[in-house]
Amino acid sequence: MKRKLQSTTSKLLPAAAILALLAIWELVSDTGLVPKYMLPSPVDVCSAFVKDFPLLWENSWVTLAETFIGLALGIVIGFLMAMIMDFFTPVKKALYPIVVITQTIPAVAIAPLLVLWFGYEMVPKVILVVFIVFFPITVSLLDGFESTDKDTINLMRSMGAGKIQIFRYVKFPAALGNFFSSLKIAVSYAVVGAVISEWLGGFMGLGVYMTRVKKSYAFDRMFAVIFLISGLSLLLMLAVKLIQKRCMPWENR
Amino acid sequence: MNELEIKNVCFSYTGEEYVINNINLSLGEGELVSILGVSGCGKSTLFNVVSGLRKPQKGKIILDGEDITGKSGKISYMLQKDLLLPYRTIEDNVALPLILSGTKKKKARLAVQDGMKKFGLDGTQKKYPCELSGGMRQRAALLRTYMFSGKAALLDEPFSALDTLTKSEMHSWYLGVMDEIKLSTLFITHDIDEAILLSDRICLMTGKPATLSEEIVINEPRPRSRDFTLTPEFLAYKKQILSKL
Ligand SMILES: Nc1ncnc2c1ncn2[C@@H]1O[C@H](COP(=O)(O)OP(=O)(O)OP(=O)(O)O)[C@@H](O)[C@H]1O
Ligand SMILES: [Mg+2]
């Protein structure tokens, strides 16, 4: 009972904080403390969102498609990579430093390059998302595989399990927790990555739309896109959380 | 006939000093032999060698006439911790050895139900290890070891992590099931009472490098009951062991 109460308050508090922030923002904008054309009030943003909704909707799909294709490819490649590195120690020794170094390259820096190489269609966007997603997934999976208890592996060997069975029954489930926590971060980076590469050139997508509204100095519409992007990221993170719950039933006990 | 034979086994982790030296032991069919020794003397090391996880520098392990030195996957082995996989339900943990040897999941689950009842685990089938008490986890690990159905079993301190009361409860239960399971068992413990209560023979492991220095036969018919611990014979065995350790 007490725990239930606590969890309600822990949900109420952040909600109250957000409402307070919005209220302050509304006041600052309405009283003209900051000129309205520079900082539209939340109400203005909402109405811009509603008015632009068909356009936003259309462009969201493009951005989401890039995000999903990139995510899927990034996960598959990251998974295969981590598996190969786990199975063949020399490969890991050779590639792990490269993986870590590549992770320090900011995605924003290679985005223009990708546009130059692959043009204005979907390809450079998907590649950027893959690039962003693949490294954290690989590293987290590898760490997860390595975190498995030596004795558990000994036990599996004593039961006659081979390398593949040990992977399937011990290492893979042991790495799931790591995998999902990095995926939660990866999805929001993936959305942002798709938007950034759309800024640099393209025909459709939220990033392209943003550059258009920017040119017309439509701040309210700008804010509407920003909120939509963060909303989409949040939804994706929530989806990951739900999938995690389904995939790791032992965590909910 | 001897089920398992350990012949002149020497083993060292570093390749220099032996941890265990010239170990000889044979285990008869359906027999339970305890290995008793102080912590760190090399009991688990011996089991790692017998189970084939480690290859001895010298000596042989023979199971039912077959040389299995350095071959894992032949003997049921319960390691010192329960090592239930946290991401599998109890029945799936117990059924794991069957699944590993190629049985389909559904069939394997069915096959363990009988054992689950016998081991007092009925009702925990769909639970996860973290939801079970220490004693139940230990029983589940033990059942998993039996499901592997090797010709012999190695149990490394299966009850040592339990509190005295639970442990004593587990002993009564084990005395009840052991004749039903009829498995040749090597049993590690550093609890003298437990060794006398459960074993047909007790081997003392002493020295550095460790050897099996002494063998004590417990002449008490099975099935035994816990009352055996209250008899003068029991005390005499205990005295004998204490004097030799
Ligand atoms: N993997 C290992 N590498 C090197 N040395 C080890 C290893 N495992 C154990 N040893 C050493 O071998 C010796 C025997 O260890 P072992 O685990 O066999 O003891 P034990 O009799 O099982 O003790 P306990 O009753 O505490 O479980 C110890 O001195 C230990 O430090
Ligand atoms: Mg030990």
XYZ file of C-alpha atoms in Angstrom, chain A residues 20-249:
230
model
C 4.848 24.283 -13.855
C 7.488 24.745 -16.551
C 4.824 25.060 -19.234
C 2.939 27.597 -17.117
C 6.057 29.730 -16.639
C 6.777 29.527 -20.332
C 3.221 30.579 -21.172
C 3.532 33.552 -18.805
C 6.911 34.654 -20.154
C 5.572 34.555 -23.670
C 2.128 36.119 -22.959
C 3.462 39.019 -20.899
C 5.891 39.837 -23.701
C 8.986 39.329 -21.545
C 10.382 37.593 -24.610
C 8.898 38.774 -27.927
C 6.190 36.435 -29.119
C 7.659 35.911 -32.593
C 10.851 34.541 -31.004
C 9.291 32.476 -28.239
C 5.769 31.365 -29.131
C 3.672 30.283 -26.164
C 2.795 26.576 -25.625
C -0.725 27.328 -26.800
C 0.619 28.778 -30.059
C 2.830 25.741 -30.516
C -0.134 23.453 -30.004
C -2.244 25.238 -32.536
C 0.657 25.194 -35.030
C 0.957 21.472 -34.412
C -2.725 20.919 -35.110
C -2.695 23.124 -38.197
C 0.403 21.463 -39.634
C -0.547 18.007 -38.596
C -1.070 16.516 -42.089
C 2.343 17.791 -43.188
C 4.029 16.640 -39.994
C 2.399 13.244 -40.296
C 3.597 12.783 -43.876
C 7.142 13.765 -43.050
C 7.240 11.731 -39.840
C 6.729 8.559 -41.810
C 9.807 9.177 -43.898
C 11.947 9.910 -40.857
C 10.537 6.925 -38.992
C 11.148 4.631 -41.955
C 14.801 5.718 -42.086
C 15.059 5.246 -38.338
C 13.543 1.765 -38.379
C 15.504 0.458 -41.344
C 18.688 1.868 -39.838
C 17.881 0.447 -36.428
C 17.101 -3.000 -37.790
C 20.267 -3.114 -39.889
C 22.345 -1.685 -37.055
C 21.049 -4.267 -34.607
C 21.602 -7.163 -37.003
C 25.107 -6.042 -37.932
C 25.988 -5.247 -34.318
C 24.687 -8.592 -33.188
C 26.587 -10.554 -35.821
C 29.716 -8.559 -35.134
C 29.512 -9.156 -31.374
C 28.854 -12.839 -31.940
C 31.816 -13.277 -34.262
C 34.040 -11.354 -31.877
C 32.877 -13.507 -28.983
C 33.411 -16.780 -30.833
C 36.823 -15.883 -32.227
C 39.043 -14.205 -29.676
C 41.683 -13.058 -32.212
C 38.984 -11.255 -34.182
C 37.902 -9.499 -30.999
C 41.445 -8.501 -30.147
C 41.889 -7.083 -33.642
C 38.551 -5.294 -33.978
C 37.591 -4.125 -30.499
C 39.955 -1.123 -30.458
C 38.697 -0.106 -33.899
C 35.105 -0.303 -32.709
C 35.899 1.898 -29.721
C 37.822 4.445 -31.805
C 35.071 4.670 -34.400
C 32.626 5.354 -31.636
C 34.429 8.610 -30.898
C 33.746 9.940 -34.407
C 30.769 12.279 -34.048
C 27.948 11.229 -36.315
C 27.256 14.848 -37.240
C 30.731 15.079 -38.717
C 30.311 12.248 -41.177
C 26.749 13.136 -42.205
C 27.815 15.662 -44.903
C 30.278 13.127 -46.260
C 27.544 10.522 -46.569
C 25.355 12.985 -48.471
C 28.207 13.642 -50.895
C 28.812 9.942 -51.398
C 25.272 8.631 -51.530
C 23.104 11.553 -52.656
C 19.828 12.928 -51.365
C 17.711 9.794 -51.186
C 17.204 7.532 -48.192
C 20.532 5.679 -48.366
C 22.832 8.188 -46.592
C 20.251 8.641 -43.808
C 19.915 4.939 -43.202
C 23.686 4.531 -43.218
C 24.082 7.248 -40.630
C 21.518 5.622 -38.368
C 23.245 2.257 -38.789
C 26.533 3.945 -37.908
C 25.038 5.467 -34.768
C 23.259 2.318 -33.609
C 25.749 -0.365 -34.480
C 28.554 0.557 -32.078
C 26.714 0.809 -28.779
C 24.846 -2.389 -29.617
C 28.051 -4.271 -30.411
C 29.865 -3.072 -27.316
C 26.968 -3.699 -24.946
C 26.365 -7.183 -26.314
C 30.044 -8.067 -26.064
C 30.188 -6.857 -22.476
C 27.080 -8.892 -21.764
C 28.540 -12.051 -23.300
C 31.681 -11.558 -21.255
C 29.783 -10.937 -18.029
C 28.655 -14.548 -17.858
C 29.815 -16.441 -14.818
C 32.715 -18.830 -15.443
C 31.192 -21.494 -13.226
C 27.946 -21.395 -15.171
C 29.894 -22.037 -18.344
C 31.727 -24.879 -16.599
C 28.393 -26.329 -15.550
C 27.143 -26.151 -19.140
C 30.316 -27.852 -20.353
C 29.887 -30.580 -17.748
C 26.431 -31.182 -19.188
C 28.017 -31.660 -22.581
C 27.022 -28.307 -24.052
C 29.004 -27.041 -27.027
C 29.992 -23.458 -27.793
C 26.796 -22.708 -29.684
C 24.576 -24.141 -26.952
C 26.443 -22.181 -24.292
C 25.888 -19.100 -26.387
C 22.212 -19.767 -26.869
C 21.300 -20.784 -23.344
C 23.672 -18.689 -21.234
C 25.522 -15.909 -22.995
C 22.698 -14.602 -25.131
C 20.077 -14.273 -22.368
C 22.741 -12.897 -20.036
C 23.446 -10.094 -22.519
C 19.798 -9.135 -23.082
C 19.696 -6.648 -20.203
C 22.726 -4.816 -21.537
C 21.348 -4.966 -25.039
C 18.052 -3.337 -24.138
C 19.607 -0.570 -22.073
C 21.830 0.391 -24.967
C 18.936 0.039 -27.396
C 16.885 2.491 -25.341
C 19.567 5.110 -25.860
C 20.214 4.035 -29.439
C 16.608 4.611 -30.566
C 16.578 8.257 -29.549
C 19.989 8.814 -31.128
C 18.699 7.070 -34.218
C 15.784 9.507 -34.606
C 18.073 12.473 -34.088
C 20.586 10.985 -36.535
C 17.920 10.627 -39.207
C 16.787 14.228 -38.671
C 20.336 15.581 -38.837
C 21.087 13.840 -42.101
C 17.824 15.178 -43.500
C 18.939 18.714 -42.661
C 21.858 18.253 -44.984
C 19.741 17.425 -47.947
C 16.699 15.439 -48.917
C 13.182 15.661 -50.262
C 11.042 14.485 -47.372
C 11.280 13.960 -43.631
C 11.072 15.973 -40.436
C 14.606 17.315 -40.894
C 13.801 18.627 -44.361
C 10.582 20.109 -43.035
C 12.520 21.824 -40.251
C 14.889 23.527 -42.656
C 11.860 24.775 -44.590
C 10.061 26.293 -41.619
C 13.368 27.746 -40.448
C 13.662 29.694 -43.690
C 10.257 31.256 -43.081
C 11.094 32.132 -39.450
C 7.969 30.301 -38.295
C 9.008 29.732 -34.684
C 5.739 28.162 -33.610
C 5.972 25.553 -36.366
C 9.630 25.000 -35.505
C 8.730 24.256 -31.904
C 5.959 21.936 -33.056
C 8.489 19.831 -34.997
C 10.922 19.807 -32.102
C 8.232 18.525 -29.782
C 7.143 15.953 -32.303
C 10.701 14.640 -32.632
C 11.194 14.321 -28.910
C 7.739 12.768 -28.617
C 8.645 10.172 -31.221
C 11.913 9.400 -29.417
C 10.030 8.967 -26.173
C 7.500 6.652 -27.794
C 10.254 4.534 -29.271
C 12.003 4.307 -25.908
C 8.740 3.253 -24.349
C 8.294 0.608 -27.037
C 11.752 -0.754 -26.292
C 10.865 -0.887 -22.638
C 7.706 -2.870 -23.392
C 9.539 -5.266 -25.687
C 12.165 -5.720 -22.990
C 9.474 -6.640 -20.505
C 8.162 -9.237 -22.901
C 11.583 -10.659 -23.705
C 12.861 -10.754 -20.137
C 9.966 -12.051 -18.031
